[in-house]
Short mmCIF file of C-alpha atoms in Angstrom, two decimals:
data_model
loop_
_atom_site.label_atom_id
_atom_site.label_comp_id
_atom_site.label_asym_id
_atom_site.label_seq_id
_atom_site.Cartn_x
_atom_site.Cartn_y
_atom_site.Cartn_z
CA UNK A 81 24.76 22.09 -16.70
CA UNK A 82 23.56 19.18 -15.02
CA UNK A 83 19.92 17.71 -16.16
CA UNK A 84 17.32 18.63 -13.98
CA UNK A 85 13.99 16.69 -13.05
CA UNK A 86 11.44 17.97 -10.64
CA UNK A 87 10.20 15.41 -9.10
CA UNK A 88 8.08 17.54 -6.16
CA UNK A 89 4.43 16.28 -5.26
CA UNK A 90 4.90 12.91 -7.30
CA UNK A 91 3.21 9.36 -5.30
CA UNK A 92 6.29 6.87 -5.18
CA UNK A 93 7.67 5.47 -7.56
CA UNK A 94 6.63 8.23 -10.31
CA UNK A 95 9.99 9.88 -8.97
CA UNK A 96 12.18 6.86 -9.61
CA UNK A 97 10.44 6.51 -12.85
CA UNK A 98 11.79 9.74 -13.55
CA UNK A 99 15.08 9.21 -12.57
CA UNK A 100 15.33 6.04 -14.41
CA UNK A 101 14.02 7.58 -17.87
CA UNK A 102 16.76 10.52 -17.10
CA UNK A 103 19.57 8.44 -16.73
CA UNK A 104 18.75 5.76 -19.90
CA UNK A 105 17.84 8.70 -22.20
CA UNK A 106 20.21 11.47 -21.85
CA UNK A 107 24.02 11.12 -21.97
CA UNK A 108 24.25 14.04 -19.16
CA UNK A 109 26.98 13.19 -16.21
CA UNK A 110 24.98 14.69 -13.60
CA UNK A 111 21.37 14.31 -13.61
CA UNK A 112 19.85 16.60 -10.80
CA UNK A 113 16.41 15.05 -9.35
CA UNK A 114 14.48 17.38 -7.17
CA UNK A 115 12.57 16.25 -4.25
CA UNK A 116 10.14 17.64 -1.22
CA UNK A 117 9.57 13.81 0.79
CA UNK A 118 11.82 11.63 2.71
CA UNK A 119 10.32 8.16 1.06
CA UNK A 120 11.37 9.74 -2.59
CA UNK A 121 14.08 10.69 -1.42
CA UNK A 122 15.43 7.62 -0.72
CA UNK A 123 13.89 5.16 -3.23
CA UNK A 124 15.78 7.90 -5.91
CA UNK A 125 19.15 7.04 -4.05
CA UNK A 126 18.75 3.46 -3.97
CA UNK A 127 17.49 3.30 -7.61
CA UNK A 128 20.79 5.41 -8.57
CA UNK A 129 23.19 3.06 -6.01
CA UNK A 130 21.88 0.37 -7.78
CA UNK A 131 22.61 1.83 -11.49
CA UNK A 132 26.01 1.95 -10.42
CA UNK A 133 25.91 5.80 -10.54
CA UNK A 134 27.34 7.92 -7.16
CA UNK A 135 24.85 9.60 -5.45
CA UNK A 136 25.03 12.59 -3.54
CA UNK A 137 22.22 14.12 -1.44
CA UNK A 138 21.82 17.98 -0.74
CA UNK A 139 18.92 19.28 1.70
CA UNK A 140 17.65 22.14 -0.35
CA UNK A 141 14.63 24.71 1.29
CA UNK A 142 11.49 23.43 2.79
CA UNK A 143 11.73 19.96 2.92
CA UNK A 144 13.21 19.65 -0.36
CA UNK A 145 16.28 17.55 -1.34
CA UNK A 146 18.52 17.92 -4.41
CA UNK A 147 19.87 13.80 -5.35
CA UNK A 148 22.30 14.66 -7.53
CA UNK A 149 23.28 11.28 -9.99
CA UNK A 150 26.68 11.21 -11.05
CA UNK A 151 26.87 8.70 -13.76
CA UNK A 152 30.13 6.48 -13.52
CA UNK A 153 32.21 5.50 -16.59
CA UNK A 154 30.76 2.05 -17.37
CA UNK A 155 27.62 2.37 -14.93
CA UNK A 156 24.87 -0.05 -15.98
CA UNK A 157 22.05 1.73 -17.74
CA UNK B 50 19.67 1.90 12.19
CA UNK B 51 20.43 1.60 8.72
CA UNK B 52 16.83 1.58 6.08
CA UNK B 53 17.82 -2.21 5.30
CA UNK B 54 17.50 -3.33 9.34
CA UNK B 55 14.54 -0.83 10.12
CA UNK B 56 12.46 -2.86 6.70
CA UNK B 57 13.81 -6.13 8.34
CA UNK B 58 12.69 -5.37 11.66
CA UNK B 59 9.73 -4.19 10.35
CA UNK B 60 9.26 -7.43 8.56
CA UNK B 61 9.81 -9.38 11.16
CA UNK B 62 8.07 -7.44 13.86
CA UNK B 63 4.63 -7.02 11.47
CA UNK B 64 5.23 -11.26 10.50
CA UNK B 65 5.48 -11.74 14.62
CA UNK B 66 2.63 -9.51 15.84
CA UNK B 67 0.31 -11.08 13.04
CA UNK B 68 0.55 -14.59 14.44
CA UNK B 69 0.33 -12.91 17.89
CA UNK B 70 -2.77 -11.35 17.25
CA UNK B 71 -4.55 -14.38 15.86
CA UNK B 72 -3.39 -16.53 18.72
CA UNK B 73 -4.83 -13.75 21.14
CA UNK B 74 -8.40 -13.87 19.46
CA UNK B 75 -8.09 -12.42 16.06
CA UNK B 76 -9.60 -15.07 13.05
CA UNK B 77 -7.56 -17.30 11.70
CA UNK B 78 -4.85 -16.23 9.31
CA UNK B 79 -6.28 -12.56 9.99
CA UNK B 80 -3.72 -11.22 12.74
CA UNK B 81 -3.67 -8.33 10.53
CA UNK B 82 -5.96 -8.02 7.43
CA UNK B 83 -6.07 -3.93 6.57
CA UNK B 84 -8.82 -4.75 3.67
CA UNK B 85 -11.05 -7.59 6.53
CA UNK B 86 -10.15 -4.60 9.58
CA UNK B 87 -11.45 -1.81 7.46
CA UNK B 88 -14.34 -3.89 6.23
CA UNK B 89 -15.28 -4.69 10.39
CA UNK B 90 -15.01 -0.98 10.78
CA UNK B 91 -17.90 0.02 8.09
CA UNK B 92 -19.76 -2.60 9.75
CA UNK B 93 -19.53 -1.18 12.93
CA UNK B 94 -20.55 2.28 12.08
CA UNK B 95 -23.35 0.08 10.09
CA UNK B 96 -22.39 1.25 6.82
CA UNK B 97 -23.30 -2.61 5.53
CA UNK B 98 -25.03 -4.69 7.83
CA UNK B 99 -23.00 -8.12 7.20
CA UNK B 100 -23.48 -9.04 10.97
CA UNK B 101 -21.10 -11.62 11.36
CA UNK B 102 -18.04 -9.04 10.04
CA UNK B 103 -19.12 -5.82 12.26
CA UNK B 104 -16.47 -4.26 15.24
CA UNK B 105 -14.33 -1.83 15.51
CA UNK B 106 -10.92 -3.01 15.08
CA UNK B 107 -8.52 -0.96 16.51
CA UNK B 108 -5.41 -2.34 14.54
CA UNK B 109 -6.57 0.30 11.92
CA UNK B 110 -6.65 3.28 13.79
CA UNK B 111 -3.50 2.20 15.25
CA UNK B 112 -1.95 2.22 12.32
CA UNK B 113 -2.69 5.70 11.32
CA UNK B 114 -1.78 7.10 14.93
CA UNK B 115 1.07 4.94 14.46
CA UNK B 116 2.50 6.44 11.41
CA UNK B 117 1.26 9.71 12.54
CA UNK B 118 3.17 9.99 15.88
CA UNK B 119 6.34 8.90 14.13
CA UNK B 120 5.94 10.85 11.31
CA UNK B 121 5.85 14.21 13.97
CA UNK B 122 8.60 13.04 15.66
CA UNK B 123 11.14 12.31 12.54
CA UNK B 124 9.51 15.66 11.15
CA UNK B 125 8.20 14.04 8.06
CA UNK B 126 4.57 15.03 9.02
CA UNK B 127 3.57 17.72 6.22
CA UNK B 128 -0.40 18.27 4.97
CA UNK B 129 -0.23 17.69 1.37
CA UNK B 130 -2.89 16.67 -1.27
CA UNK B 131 -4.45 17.95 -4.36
CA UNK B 132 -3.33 14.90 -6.59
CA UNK B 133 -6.64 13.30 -7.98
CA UNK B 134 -8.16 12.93 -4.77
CA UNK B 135 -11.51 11.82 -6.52
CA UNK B 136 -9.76 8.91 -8.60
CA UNK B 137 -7.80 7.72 -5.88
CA UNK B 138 -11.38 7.37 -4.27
CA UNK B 139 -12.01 5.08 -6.69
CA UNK B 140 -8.99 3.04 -7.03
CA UNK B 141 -8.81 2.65 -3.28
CA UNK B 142 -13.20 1.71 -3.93
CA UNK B 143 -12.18 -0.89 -6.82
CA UNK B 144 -9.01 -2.44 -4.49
CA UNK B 145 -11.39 -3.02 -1.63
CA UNK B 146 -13.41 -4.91 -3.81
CA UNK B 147 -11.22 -6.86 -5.22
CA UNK B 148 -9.19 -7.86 -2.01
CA UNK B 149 -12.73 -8.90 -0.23
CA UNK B 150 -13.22 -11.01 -3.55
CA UNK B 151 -9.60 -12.88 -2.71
CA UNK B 152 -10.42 -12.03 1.33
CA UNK B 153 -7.63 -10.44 1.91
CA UNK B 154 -5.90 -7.88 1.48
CA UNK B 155 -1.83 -8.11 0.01
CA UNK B 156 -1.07 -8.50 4.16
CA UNK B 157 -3.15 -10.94 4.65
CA UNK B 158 -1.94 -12.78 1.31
CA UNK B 159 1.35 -13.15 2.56
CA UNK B 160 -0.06 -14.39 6.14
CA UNK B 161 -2.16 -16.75 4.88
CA UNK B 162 0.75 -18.38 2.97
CA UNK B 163 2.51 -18.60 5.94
CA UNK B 164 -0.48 -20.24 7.40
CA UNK B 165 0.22 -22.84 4.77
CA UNK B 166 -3.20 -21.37 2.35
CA UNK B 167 -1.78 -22.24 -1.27
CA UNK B 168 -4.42 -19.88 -2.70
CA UNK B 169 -2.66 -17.50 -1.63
CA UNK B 170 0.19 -18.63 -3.78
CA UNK B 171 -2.48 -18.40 -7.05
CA UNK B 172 -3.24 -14.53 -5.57
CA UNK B 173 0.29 -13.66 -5.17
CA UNK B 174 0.51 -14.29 -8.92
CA UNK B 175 -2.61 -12.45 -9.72
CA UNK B 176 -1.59 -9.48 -7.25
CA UNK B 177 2.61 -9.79 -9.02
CA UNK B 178 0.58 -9.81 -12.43
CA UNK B 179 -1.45 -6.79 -11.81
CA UNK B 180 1.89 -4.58 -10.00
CA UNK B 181 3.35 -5.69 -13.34
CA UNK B 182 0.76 -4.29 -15.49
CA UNK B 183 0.58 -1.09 -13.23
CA UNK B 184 4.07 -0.52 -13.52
CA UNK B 185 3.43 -0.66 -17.70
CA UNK B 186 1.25 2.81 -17.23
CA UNK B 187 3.91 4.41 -15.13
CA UNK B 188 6.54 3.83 -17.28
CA UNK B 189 4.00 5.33 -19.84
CA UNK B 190 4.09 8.20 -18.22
CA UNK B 191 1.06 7.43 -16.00
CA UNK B 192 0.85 10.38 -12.98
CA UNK B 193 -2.48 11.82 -10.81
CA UNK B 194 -0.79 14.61 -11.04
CA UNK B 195 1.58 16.49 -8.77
CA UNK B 196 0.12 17.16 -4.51
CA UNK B 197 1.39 20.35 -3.06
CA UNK B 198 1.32 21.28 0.60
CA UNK B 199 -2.68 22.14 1.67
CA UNK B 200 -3.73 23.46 4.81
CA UNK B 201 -2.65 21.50 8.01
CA UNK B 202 -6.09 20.81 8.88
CA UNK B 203 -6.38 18.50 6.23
CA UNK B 204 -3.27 15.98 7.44
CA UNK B 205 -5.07 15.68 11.16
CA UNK B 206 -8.50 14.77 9.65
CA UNK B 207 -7.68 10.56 9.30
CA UNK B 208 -5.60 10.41 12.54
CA UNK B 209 -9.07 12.68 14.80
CA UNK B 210 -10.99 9.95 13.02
CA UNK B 211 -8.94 7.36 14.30
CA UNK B 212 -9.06 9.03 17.88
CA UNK B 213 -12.98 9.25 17.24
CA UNK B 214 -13.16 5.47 16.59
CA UNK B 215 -11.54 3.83 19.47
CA UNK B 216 -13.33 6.30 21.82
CA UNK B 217 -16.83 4.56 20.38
CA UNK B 218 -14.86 0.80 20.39
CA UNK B 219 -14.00 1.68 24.28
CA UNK B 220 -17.87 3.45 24.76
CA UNK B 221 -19.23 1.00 22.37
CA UNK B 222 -22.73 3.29 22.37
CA UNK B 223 -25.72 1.40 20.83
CA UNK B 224 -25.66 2.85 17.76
CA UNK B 225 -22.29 1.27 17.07
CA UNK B 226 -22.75 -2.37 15.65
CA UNK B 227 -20.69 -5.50 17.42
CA UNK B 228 -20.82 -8.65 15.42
CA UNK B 229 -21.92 -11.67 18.25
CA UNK B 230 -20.60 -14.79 15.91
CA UNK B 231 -18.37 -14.91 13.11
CA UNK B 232 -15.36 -13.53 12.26
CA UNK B 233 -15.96 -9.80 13.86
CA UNK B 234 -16.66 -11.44 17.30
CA UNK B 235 -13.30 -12.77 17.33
CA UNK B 236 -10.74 -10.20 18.29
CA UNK B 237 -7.37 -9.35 20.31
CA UNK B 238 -8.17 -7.37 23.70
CA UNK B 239 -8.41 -4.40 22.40
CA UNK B 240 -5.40 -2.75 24.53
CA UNK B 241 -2.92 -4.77 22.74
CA UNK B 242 -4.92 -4.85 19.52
CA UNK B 243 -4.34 -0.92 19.19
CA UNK B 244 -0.76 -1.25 20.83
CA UNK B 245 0.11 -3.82 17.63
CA UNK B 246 -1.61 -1.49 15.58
CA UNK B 247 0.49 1.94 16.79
CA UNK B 248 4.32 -0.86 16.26
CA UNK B 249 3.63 -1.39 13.06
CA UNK B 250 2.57 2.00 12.29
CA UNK B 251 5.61 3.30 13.74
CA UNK B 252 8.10 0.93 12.09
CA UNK B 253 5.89 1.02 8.70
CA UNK B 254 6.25 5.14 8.50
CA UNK B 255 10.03 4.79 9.51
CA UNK B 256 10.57 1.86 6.80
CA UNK B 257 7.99 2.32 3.96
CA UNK B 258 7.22 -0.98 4.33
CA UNK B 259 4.80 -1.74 1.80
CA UNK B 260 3.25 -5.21 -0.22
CA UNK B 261 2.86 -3.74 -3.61
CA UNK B 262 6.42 -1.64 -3.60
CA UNK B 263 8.22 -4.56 -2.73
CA UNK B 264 7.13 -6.56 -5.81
CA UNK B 265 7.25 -3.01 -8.26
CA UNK B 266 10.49 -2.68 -6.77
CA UNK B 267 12.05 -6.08 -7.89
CA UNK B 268 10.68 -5.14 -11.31
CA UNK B 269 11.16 -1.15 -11.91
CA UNK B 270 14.84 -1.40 -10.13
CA UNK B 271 15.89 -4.60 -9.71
CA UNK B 272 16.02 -3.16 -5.79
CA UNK B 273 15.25 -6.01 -2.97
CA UNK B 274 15.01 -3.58 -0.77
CA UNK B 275 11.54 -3.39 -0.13
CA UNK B 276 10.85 -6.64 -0.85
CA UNK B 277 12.79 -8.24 2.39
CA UNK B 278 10.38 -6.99 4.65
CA UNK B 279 7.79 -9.10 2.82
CA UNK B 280 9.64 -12.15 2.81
CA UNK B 281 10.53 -10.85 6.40
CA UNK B 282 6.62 -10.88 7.33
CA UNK B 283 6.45 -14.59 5.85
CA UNK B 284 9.01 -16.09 7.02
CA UNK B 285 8.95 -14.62 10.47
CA UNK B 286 5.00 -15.79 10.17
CA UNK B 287 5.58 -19.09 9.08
CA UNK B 288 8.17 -19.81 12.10
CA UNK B 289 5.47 -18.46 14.71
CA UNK B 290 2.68 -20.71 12.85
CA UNK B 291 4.59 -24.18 13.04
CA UNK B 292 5.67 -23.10 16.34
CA UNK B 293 2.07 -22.47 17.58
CA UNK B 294 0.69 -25.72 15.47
CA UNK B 295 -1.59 -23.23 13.33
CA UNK B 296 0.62 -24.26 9.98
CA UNK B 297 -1.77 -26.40 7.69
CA UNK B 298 -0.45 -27.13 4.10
CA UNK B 299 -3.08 -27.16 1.22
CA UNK B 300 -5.33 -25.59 -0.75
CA UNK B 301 -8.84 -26.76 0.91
CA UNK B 302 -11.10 -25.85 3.76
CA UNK B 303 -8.30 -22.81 4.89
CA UNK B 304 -9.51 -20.50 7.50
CA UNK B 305 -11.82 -17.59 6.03
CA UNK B 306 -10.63 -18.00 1.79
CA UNK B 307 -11.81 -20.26 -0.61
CA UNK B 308 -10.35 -22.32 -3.15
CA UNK B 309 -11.59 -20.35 -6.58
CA UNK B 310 -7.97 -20.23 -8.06
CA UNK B 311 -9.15 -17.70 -11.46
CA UNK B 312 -10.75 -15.63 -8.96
CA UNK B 313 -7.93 -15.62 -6.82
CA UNK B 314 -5.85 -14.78 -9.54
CA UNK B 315 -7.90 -11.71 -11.08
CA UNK B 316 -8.98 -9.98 -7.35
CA UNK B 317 -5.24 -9.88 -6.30
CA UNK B 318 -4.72 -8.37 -9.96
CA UNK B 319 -7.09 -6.22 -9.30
CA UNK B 320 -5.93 -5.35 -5.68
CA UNK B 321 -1.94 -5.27 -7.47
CA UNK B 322 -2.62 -2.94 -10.06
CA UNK B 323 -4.95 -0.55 -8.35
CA UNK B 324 -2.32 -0.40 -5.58
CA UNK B 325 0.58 0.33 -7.83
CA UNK B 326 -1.18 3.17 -9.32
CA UNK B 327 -2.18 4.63 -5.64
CA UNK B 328 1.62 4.53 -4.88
CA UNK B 329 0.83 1.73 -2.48
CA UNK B 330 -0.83 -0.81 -1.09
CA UNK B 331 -3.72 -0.57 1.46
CA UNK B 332 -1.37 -0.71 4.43
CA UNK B 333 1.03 1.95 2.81
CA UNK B 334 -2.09 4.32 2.33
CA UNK B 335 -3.08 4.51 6.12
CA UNK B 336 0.09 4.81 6.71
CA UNK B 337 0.63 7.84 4.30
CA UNK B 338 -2.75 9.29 5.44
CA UNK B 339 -1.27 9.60 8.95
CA UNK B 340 2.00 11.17 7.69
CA UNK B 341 -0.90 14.37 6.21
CA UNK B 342 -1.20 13.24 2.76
CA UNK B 343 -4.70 13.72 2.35
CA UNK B 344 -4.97 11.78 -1.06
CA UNK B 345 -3.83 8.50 0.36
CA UNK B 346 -6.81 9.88 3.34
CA UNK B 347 -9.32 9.78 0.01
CA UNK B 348 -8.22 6.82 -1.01
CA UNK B 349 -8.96 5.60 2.60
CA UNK B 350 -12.62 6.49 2.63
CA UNK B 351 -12.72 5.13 -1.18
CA UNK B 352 -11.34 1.80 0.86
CA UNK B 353 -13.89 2.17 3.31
CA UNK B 354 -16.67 2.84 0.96
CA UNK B 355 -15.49 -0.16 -1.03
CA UNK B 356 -15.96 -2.84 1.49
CA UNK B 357 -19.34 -1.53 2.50
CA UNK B 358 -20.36 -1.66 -1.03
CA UNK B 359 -18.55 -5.37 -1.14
CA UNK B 360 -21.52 -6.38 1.59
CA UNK B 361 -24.35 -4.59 0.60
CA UNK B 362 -24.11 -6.14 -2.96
CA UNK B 363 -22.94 -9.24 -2.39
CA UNK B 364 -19.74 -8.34 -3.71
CA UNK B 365 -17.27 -10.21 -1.09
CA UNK B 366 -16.46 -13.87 -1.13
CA UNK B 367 -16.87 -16.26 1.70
CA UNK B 368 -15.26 -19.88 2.41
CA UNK B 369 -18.56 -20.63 0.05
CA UNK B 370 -16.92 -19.34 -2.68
CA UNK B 371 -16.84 -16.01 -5.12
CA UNK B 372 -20.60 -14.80 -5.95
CA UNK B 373 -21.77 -13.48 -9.35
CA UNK B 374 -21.55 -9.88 -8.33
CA UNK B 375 -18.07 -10.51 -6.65
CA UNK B 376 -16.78 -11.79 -10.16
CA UNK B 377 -18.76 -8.82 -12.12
CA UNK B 378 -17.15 -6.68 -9.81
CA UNK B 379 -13.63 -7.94 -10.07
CA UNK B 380 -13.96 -7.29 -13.34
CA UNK B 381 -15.35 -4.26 -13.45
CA UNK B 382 -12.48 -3.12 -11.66
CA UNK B 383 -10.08 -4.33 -13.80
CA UNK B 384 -11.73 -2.47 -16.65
CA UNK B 385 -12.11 0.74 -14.01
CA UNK B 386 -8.24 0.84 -13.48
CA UNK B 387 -7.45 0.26 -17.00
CA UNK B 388 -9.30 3.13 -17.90
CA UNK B 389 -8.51 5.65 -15.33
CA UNK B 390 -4.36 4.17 -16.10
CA UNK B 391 -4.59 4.90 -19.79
CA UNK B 392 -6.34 8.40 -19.77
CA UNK B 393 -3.86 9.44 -16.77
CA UNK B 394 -1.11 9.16 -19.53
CA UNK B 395 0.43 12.32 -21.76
CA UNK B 396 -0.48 11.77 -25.11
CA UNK B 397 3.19 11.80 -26.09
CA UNK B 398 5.19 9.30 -23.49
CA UNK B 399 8.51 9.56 -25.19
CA UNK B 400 10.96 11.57 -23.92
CA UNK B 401 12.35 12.56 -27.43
CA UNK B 402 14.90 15.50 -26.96
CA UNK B 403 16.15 17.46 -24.22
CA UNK B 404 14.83 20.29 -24.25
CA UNK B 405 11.04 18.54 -25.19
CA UNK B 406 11.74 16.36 -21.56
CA UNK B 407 12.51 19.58 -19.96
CA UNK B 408 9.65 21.12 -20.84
CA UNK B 409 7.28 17.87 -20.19
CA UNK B 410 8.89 18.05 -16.53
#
C-alpha cells in the first residue's frame, strides 16, 4: 500500500511540506500525494526530482492529480 | 516550452518591461512596484488622501486580467476559497505596511538593486530573514486551513474590479483622485501601462513566478527553480539600467527609498514572512486572485486596505526617512504574524507513527 497524503485545498508550499515530511519520515517506497492545482502539482514533482526519487504523475477526477514518489535505492532524504 | 524557459522568460520579460516602464514615465526604480501601484490605486478611489501618490495605475489591473485570461485559456481558472479569508486580510494588511515602510514591495526590491539602491541589498536580507522564519511555522505544521471550490461568482469578483478600474482611469470622473506632482503624476501611457501589466500577468500565471517562493524555495528544497526568474528580473534590469544610464551605485539620495538600513531590514522581514505564510508574495496574490482563488482576492483588499492605512497614519516612509508610526507599525506586524503563525499550528507537529500522520492528514 503506498502512503497517501492529501494535499487538496493547501496554499503552496504546504503541499511540498507534506511531501517532504512523507518521504524523511516513513520508509514507504511509494508515497502517493494527492492534488486538485496545477502550481502544486508541479512544485511536488520538482521537490521529488530533486530528492532523487522518480516521479510519476496521474490526472485523477476533477482537476485532481495523483504524484506518485517512488523512492530510489540510495535517494537523498 | 519547458517550466524552466517559461520562469526565465518570465524573468527576463518582467526585468525588461520594468525598466521600460520607468523610462516611459513611471518613477524611478518603480517600473513595477505591486505594493507603490496598489497604494496609487487607494489613493485614487481616495481611500487616503496622500496627494502626491493618487492614480490609477493600470499595471495592477493588468495583472489580474492578465493571469485571469491565461488562467481560462490553460483551464486552470477554478473559484476556490474558504481558507482563512479573514487572516489572510490581515497578513496581506500587515505586508502592505511593511513594504511602504521599505517602499517597495519584494518587486520593487529587486529593481531597485538593479538600479544600483544598496538598501535594497539590507531589505533583501530582512525580506530572506523573514521567508526563513515563515518557512519555520510551515514546517511546524503551520496551514489556514484547506480552500475548496466556492461558487464561480466569487473567482470573477477581482478581475470585474479590475475591468471597473480602468473604465474610471480612461473616464477619470471627478470623484476619482489624480495626483498633479509627485510620484502618482508620473506614469506610462496608460495603453502600454495595462498592456505590460496583462505580459506579465500572462507569463506570471503560466510560470508562478513569484519573489518570496523563489527564496523559500532555495531553502525548503534546495530547488532554483523559482529563484532564476528573480535573478532573471535583476539581471535583465540591471543590463537595461546601464544601458539607459539610470544605473547609480550607492546607498544615498536613491530615487523614492531612504537609507534607514534596521528599518530596511525589519519591513522586508515583515513583507518576507507575511508573504510566505500567504503562499506568496504580493505579485503572486493578484495573480492567484485572477486564477478564482478568492483568499489570495482577501488578501488583496487586506493589501489595499493596508496602504491606505500606511497614509492615513503616517505609516509609510518617504526619501525623509521611516516615521514613528511606520516603525511601531513594522513592528506590530512582526508581532501580528508571529501570532497568527504560531496559533495556525496543531498542537502536536510531529508526525510520530503512521497511522497518527494518516489520521492528522
Amino acid at each position: 500500500m503506498p502512503y497517501k497524503v492529501d494535499a487538496r485545498g493547501l496554499s503552496c508550499p504546504q503541499p511540498v511540506v507534506l511531501a517532504k515530511k512523507a518521504v524523511e519520515q516513513t520508509q514507504e517506497k511509494v508515497i502517493e500525494v494527492l492534488v486538485d492545482n496545477a502550481a502544486a502539482r508541479e512544485n511536488v514533482s520538482r521537490f521529488a526530482r530533486s530528492a532523487g526519487c522518480q516521479v510519476e504523475v496521474l490526472p485523477a477526477a476533477d482537476d485532481e492529480y495523483v504524484i506518485k514518489i517512488i523512492r530510489e535505492p540510495g535517494a537523498t532524504k | 516550452m519547458n517550466q524552466k524557459k517559461v520562469v526565465l522568460v518570465t524573468g527576463a520579460v518582467v526585468g525588461a518591461l520594468s525598466v521600460l516602464l520607468m523610462k516611459a514615465g513611471n518613477p524611478a526604480n518603480m517600473g513595477i512596484c505591486v505594493a507603490c501601484f496598489i497604494r496609487d490605486i487607494a489613493g485614487a478611489l481616495g481611500m487616503h488622501r496622500a496627494e502626491i501618490v493618487q492614480y490609477i495605475r493600470p499595471e495592477v489591473p493588468g495583472f489580474i486580467l492578465g493571469s485571469f485570461m491565461a488562467a481560462v485559456v490553460g483551464g486552470e481558472f477554478k473559484a476556490r476559497g474558504g481558507s482563512s479569508p479573514l487572516l489572510r486580510f490581515i497578513l496581506g494588511f500587515f505586508v502592505m505596511l511593511g513594504a511602504l515602510v521599505f517602499l517597495g514591495c519584494p518587486l520593487r526590491m529587486v529593481l531597485r538593486l538593479a538600479g544600483g539602491d544598496l538598501n535594497a541589498l539590507v531589505g533583501l536580507a530582512g525580506f530572506t530573514a523573514g521567508i526563513w522564519v515563515g518557512l519555520q511555522f510551515l514546517k511546524g505544521g503551520f496551514s489556514l486551513g484547506k480552500s475548496s471550490k466556492v461558487a464561480v461568482a466569487n473567482g470573477y469578483v477581482l478581475p470585474v474590479v479590475s475591468v471597473v478600474l480602468l473604465i474610471l482611469l480612461v473616464t477619470a470622473p471627478p470623484f476619482i483622485f489624480f495626483s498633479q506632482k509627485g510620484p502618482g503624476s508620473m506614469h506610462a501611457p496608460w495603453l502600454m501601462a495595462l498592456a505590460a501589466g496583462i505580459v506579465v500577468g500572462v507569463l506570471a500565471q503560466r510560470s508562478r513566478l513569484c519573489m518570496a517562493g523563489g527564496i523559500r524555495d532555495l531553502f525548503l528544497i534546495r530547488d532554483p527553480h523559482r529563484f532564476r526568474g528573480f535573478v532573471m528580473i535583476f539581471v535583465v534590469a540591471l543590463v537595461f539600467n546601464m544601458a539607459f544610464g539610470s544605473f547609480k551605485l550607492g546607498f544615498a539620495e536613491q530615487p523614492v527609498a531612504h537609507s534607514d538600513g534596521l528599518w530596511n531590514f525589519l519591513s522586508m522581514m515583515l513583507v518576507g514572512f507575511g508573504s510566505v505564510l500567504l503562499g506568496g508574495c504580493p505579485l503572486r496574490q493578484c495573480i492567484l486572485a485572477g486564477e478564482g482563488d478568492a483568499d489570495a482576492a482577501v488578501s488583496f483588499l487586506g493589501m489595499l486596505t493596508g496602504t491606505a492605512f500606511a497614509h492615513n497614519f503616517s505609516i509609510a516612509a518617504s526619501p525623509n526617512g521611516v516615521t514613528p508610526n511606520g516603525k511601531f507599525a513594522v513592528i506590530l506586524g512582526l508581532v501580528v504574524v508571529t501570532v497568527i503563525g504560531y496559533l495556525s499550528m496543531p498542537r502536536s507537529v510531529a508526525l510520530k507513527t503512521k497511522e497518527e500522520a494518516q489520521h492528522a492528514l
